[in-house]
Structures are given as structure tokens and as C-alpha cells.
Amino acid sequence: MQDANNLMLLDGSRIIIEAMARAGADSFIGYPITPANLLYQYAGQRMPVMLPAPDEITTLQWMSGMSVTGRLPITATSFPGFALMVESINMAYMMELPMVIILVQRLGPATGTATCGAQGDLSLLRGMISGGHPTPVLCTSSMEDCWTLSAKAVEIAVKLRTPVILLTSKEEVMTQKSFDLSVLSEIVPVVRKYYASAEPYQSYKPQGLVPEFLPVTQTMHQVRITASTHNQKGILQNTDEESMANTRRLEEKIRVSLPDYTFYEYTPKQGAKNLIVSFGITAEAAKDAQSQLTKKGIPVSLLIPKTLLPTPSIYLEIMEKYESVVIAEENINNQFSDMIYGLKKPKNHKFIGGLGKMITPQQIQEGIKS
Amino acid sequence: MTHILNSDMLPFCKGCGHSLIAKSTEKALENMKLEALQVISVTDIGCHGIIDKSLNTHTVHGLHGRSAALGAGIALGIPEKAQKIIVFIGDGGATIGLQHIMEAARLNLDMTVIIHNNFLYGMTGGQTSGLTPTGFVTTTSAEGNPWNSYDLCSMAYDAGASYVARVTGMGDISETLEKAFRVQGFSMVEVMEICPSYGLKLNPKRKFSDIVASSGKELKEWVRQRPPFPSSQGKKVDNLFDSLPKIPKDFQSTLDKPLSIILSGSAGEGVQLAAGIISKAAIRSRLFATQKGSYPVTVGVGFSTAEINLSPEEIYFHGIGVPDIAIITSQDGLEHSKKRVEAMKQGTLYIDSSLPIPSTKANIVQYNFRESNPRDASLLSIFYFAKKTNIVPVDALIVTLEEEGKSSKSLLEKIEKI
């Protein structure tokens, strides 16, 4: 992106697919679903391999098979398709297979309204893996995020040998915006490092917390990949010590590595007593609310969490610095706040929700003033 | 040469046909002179799947019934076909994952699926499956299965498989398996067996051959010549941004604050095209712009609405509740946007002269956008708006229109007349 003026009218879908391709994703498997169709379309043009699966279970299974061979697959879907994928995401998680799933949120429950945006899937993502193991979830809040976080999602998937979710929503991937590509930084493709020793390979013997990867395409070492409880060799076991240590490690590798992929934007304002916390599509309204309040002489700080899961503790630390906190997200049950506070929500906490339409900067401003 | 199996002691019940399948698989592969690591074995949940630990091949052990799809993914990931992919699946798994088998057969992916059909769900207690023959007694059909069973082989063949065979799990089936393994494309072998723990005990007086006959399924081969799935893909671009026009900043807008516009008309009348033209013209006039469309799922009929934000400053929130400007060019557009127009307390409504005027406090400007050619109505309307307001220079619109290849003599004449 060396051009000084690289101004275009484009949507976030295009940026996401280009970023993932540059980061090293080489295959897209998918099943069409609104509002993820632009991602599907662009992937067909850009990804070295693009395959239409007959349903979303097959999608994740094909992706897993490809990942076993050393390819780096991605897909894009919305809740109805994602729901079908969940068991297979658990499989890929247990097998420790790198891949990225782009989840474009739309209005539910069930089929809901395909052409209406929403932010209602965070709670689902939080409990998606049986056992409560966390999956890295990065959430875009801007066109720049579509670039940076997409590349990071691919990188984390490889480094941690895990499925990663890129969370976005209809309005972010379908609306076209004027955007200068010159602001985007260079993406360095992720390097795949494979097990290189002559010693017998064990698919789940950790180096640090993440086992070294070896595809099944070579004939030097036996590779054993499994979704059942297993020992370090990848052989099915019951609940013996080694296997339970392996199951614990799956949780640990995601949690312990969190500082490496903690992304957020914090814009404190001098003298501010109020903090707005918002992410995804609503963060755009929050930015406007912050600047409009500042113009009116009311300093307000803004926190935009981008790594949503596992939830970095820094968010709570920032929130505790303020007299009042307004959390804005486009759902009716305060999913982010629930994650942070649970049932014991502090009295200085206010929730701005939305259903069926985008939360406006005015709504957030009114929340601050009240 | 490393043997395919790492032990003669297989983990199956005494008398189970799964052992025969494993040993025949080994015999067939070794007859083909394949090294263990030239084979990728894919198994899933079910009694058959516990063969996983006895294999010296690469092993991938997945979810119940999904091994055909998981194996298909591996086949798709190895386009050079350097290794043999063998999927082991049970009769229960074959029905829960029926779509996966059909899809792999349809695409003729280079892999072999072996169905361990022991007529029931063995691992969970001997329940009836979709492949249980009529009359066969299971733990959930004490009077005998009242239903018919799938003819999986015919289905896979009809879907496009290169080779399908149905055999009974008796004696040595390595010859049939070798035929299947040698196929370049999708092959499937259904092996009919009796589960010694449930099937045999619950059907004590019946001969295996009678049970096979009662299933109504033929023991035969289905063969066709068909090229395997092509690994090559169409030509790909190496940069998704290259196909989009770079927009120069060669005009100047007079706009000094954010402006929201809705452009509402009918499908096929260029609403989204016009929105794109005015957005790009605004960007080249040094404004920031956002644009999004709204239309029914049947995209070729009914309303088509575009929402456009223009601003001299960067736009974050791009939603439009009540717009500053509404441009309505058809009855469909009016019906879709009527409530928003009625809610306007200021701003301007540009509306085609043929349409009724909704109740609104916006200034009303009428013009015959649809005259002579309704297909140009939306494009004409944005030029009209530009000429009347000069918010986006008309020349910026004309240049953008020409660059998009949408300019025409008749349209330019109509623009001139405004």
C-alpha cells in the first residue's frame, strides 16, 4: 500500500478476504448465507482454492480435512450456518487444527431477519466449546480492523493450532465506505513451521503449550489426529492422567497466550468521569458520541474491546477507573456486560441495547447525560 | 515394509466382521505394495472406529458419521493424489452422514469409503439403524424391524461414484477392497455383517444368508468410467483491490456538514448504480461517503432503496433514521420509504411528478424523472439533485458516469435539459 492516495469505495468483506489471503489463508470452503455472501463471492475470486460445500457441517469437516493436510482454510457464515458448525468446531478445537471462521451477525433468533444486523452471538461463542474451553474471538469495529484483525486471526490460528473466530456483523461487511487503502499496514504472511526432528513424532506432545504440527502429506512420521480424549500420541484414552493433562492444556494454551492477542482501542479524555464501552458495529456510533460530547464540553472516554474472548482483564481495570460506565451493544440482554460482571452489575453501570436497528450516537449520548 | 496393522490382536468382539474388514484392508494394501504412511485412515465414532489405535497408517479420528466429509477434506487438500484415503464408517454413521457420502460420490473425490454394515448401532446398545433389514430384530424392534432400509450402494452410484460394491463380511474380501482402492475417484464398499453381541443373539435361529436376502439388496458391483474430481481451479486474482477504481480528488464539494440521502425507486431502474455514481462523485469532490442498499430477497422485483451519507469529515456511524434528503422515483420506492418521508421535519423531498405527495414537512420538489425511460429515472434524479444543490459538482457526476461506462447520449440530453 505505497500509493499516497489510494481512495476507494468498498466494503469490509473485500478487505477481510484480501487480508486473510495475504496472511496465508489458502482455501475457502463455504455455503452461501446472507449477510456473508460478499465474503463468499470475493473468496471465489481470490483464494487459491474455493469450494462450495453442500451444508455447513460439511463445510467445517472439509476445512478440518484440508487443515490436516497443511492447508489453511477459512469460511464465512451467519448464525444459522454457524449453529450447524459448532460440533465440528469442537472437533477441530480438540484436533488442534488451524482455521478461521468469519461469523457475520444478523438478527435472530433462528432465521430471524437475514438482512438486519445484530450483535447477539457473543454469549453463544462464549460457551461454544463443551467444557467451557475458550476460543479466540476477535471482533472488527472499523475498516482498519477488517484488515488488521483478519490477518491476526490467521496468525493466531497457526500459532496456537486452533480455530479462531472473526466476529463481525452485517453492516460492517455489506456497507460500502470511502476508504484510503494507504493507511493499511503491510501484512506479513504467517510462516508454517513443521516438526523437523528425526525422532518419532507425537501429534499432541506440547512444545511449551502448543504441539508442533506435521501434515499427513509426508511419509516420514506417523500423524495421529483425533477428536476423542487422547494421550500425547493421539491415541484414544479414557480419563488417565496424561489425557486429562492434554485436555487441560487445550484450555491453557488459549488463556495463557491471551496477552499476545489482546487488542483494544482506549481513548481516554482528560477529566472524563464517564466511559463508553462498545465494540463491533456499535463502536462506530460510540466514536461519534464521544466526539459530539467532547464538542459540547463533556469529556467522555471510550474503550473499544476487540479481543472479546477470552476476555482480557484490562477491560475491567479500565472500567473501574470511571464513575460511570455506559456499555452499548446491539442486543437486548447485555451480553458483554454479563461476561464482565455476571449477575452483580455495579450501580454505576448503564446498558444501551438495540434490536432490529443500529444504536445511534444520540442514544449513547443520552445514556451518558442521564 | 511396515504392516498396515500394528497388531494381530484387534480390539473387536469375537466373531465381529470388523476384524475381517481390517485384515482384508491390510492384505489389499500390502498387495498393492503401499507403505503404511502412504495411507490415511479416517475413522469416526462407532465400534468400527476403535481400529484407529491398531493402524500404522496416518490416522484421523473424528465425529460420529462425519468421517466421509473429513476424508473428503483430506482428498481436497491433496490434489496430487499421492496418498490413499480410506474412510471407515458404520451403518449408523452412514445415515447421519449420508449427505457427506453422496457429496464425495457426486464430486468423485479420490477416496474409498468402507461401510461396516452390521445392521444396527452396536456401540450404543443395538438399536435399529437406517440399514437394518426389514424383519431383523434389534434391541429397539423386538418384533423385527418394520421398516425398509436404504440401498446405500445404488444411491452412491447414482450420485456419481466410480466404483461401488456390496459384499458379505465372510472369508476374504481383500480382492473387492483392492479393486476399490485402485480406483481413481470415489469408491465405496458396503460390507454386510452380523454384530455378535446384539444381532446374533437377537436373531438366533436365522441364517446370515437369509438375513442378507431379506434385506432385498443385491451383492454386486457398480462400475463406471469417470474422471476424478479436477483439482485445478479457475483463474484467480492476486489482489481484490485492483478491480476497483482508484478515486482521484479532482473536484470540490460545497458541503460543510454531514448530509444523509435516501434514494428510493424500483428494481431494474438503476437505484444502486445511481447511488454508487453519486457516492464516488462525492469522494472525488473531497467528501467522505457511505452507501448501502436495501431490496427484497427477490432482487429483480419491487422496491430498491439506497442510503447515502456524505460528509466533509470522516463518517463513523452510517445509519440513517430520518434523512435530510429523500429522492423518490417510483411508486415502489414511495411505498417503501413513505414513513421516513412523513417523518421529515425539514430537508427536501425530490419526487417524480407522477406520484402522490406524502404528508411531510420537507420542502417538495417535483420533476418528471420517469419521462421517456424509467430505467434512467434514478440516474436522472441524482443529476437533478446535483444541479439544484451543487453539493456534488455535476461535472464530477458526469466524469464518474463515463468512467463507469454508463453514459449515453439520450441520458446526457435529458441531463442538459434540467
Coordinates of C-alpha atoms in Angstrom, one line a residue, chain A residues 7 10 38 61 79 102 108 131 222 244 273 289 324 328 337 344-345 357:
Chain A
L7 CA -9.0 6.1 -2.2
L10 CA -15.5 -0.5 -0.9
L38 CA -19.8 -10.9 -0.3
Q61 CA -15.4 -31.1 8.1
F79 CA -25.8 -17.8 13.0
I102 CA -15.8 -15.4 10.0
G108 CA -32.1 -13.8 15.4
G131 CA -16.2 -27.9 28.8
Q222 CA 3.0 -41.2 11.5
M244 CA -6.6 -35.1 31.2
K273 CA -15.8 10.7 34.6
A289 CA -21.0 10.1 20.6
S324 CA -19.9 5.7 35.4
A328 CA -23.5 -0.1 24.2
S337 CA -21.6 -6.8 30.4
K344 CA -23.7 -8.5 40.2
K345 CA -23.7 -5.4 37.9
K357 CA -31.8 -1.3 14.2

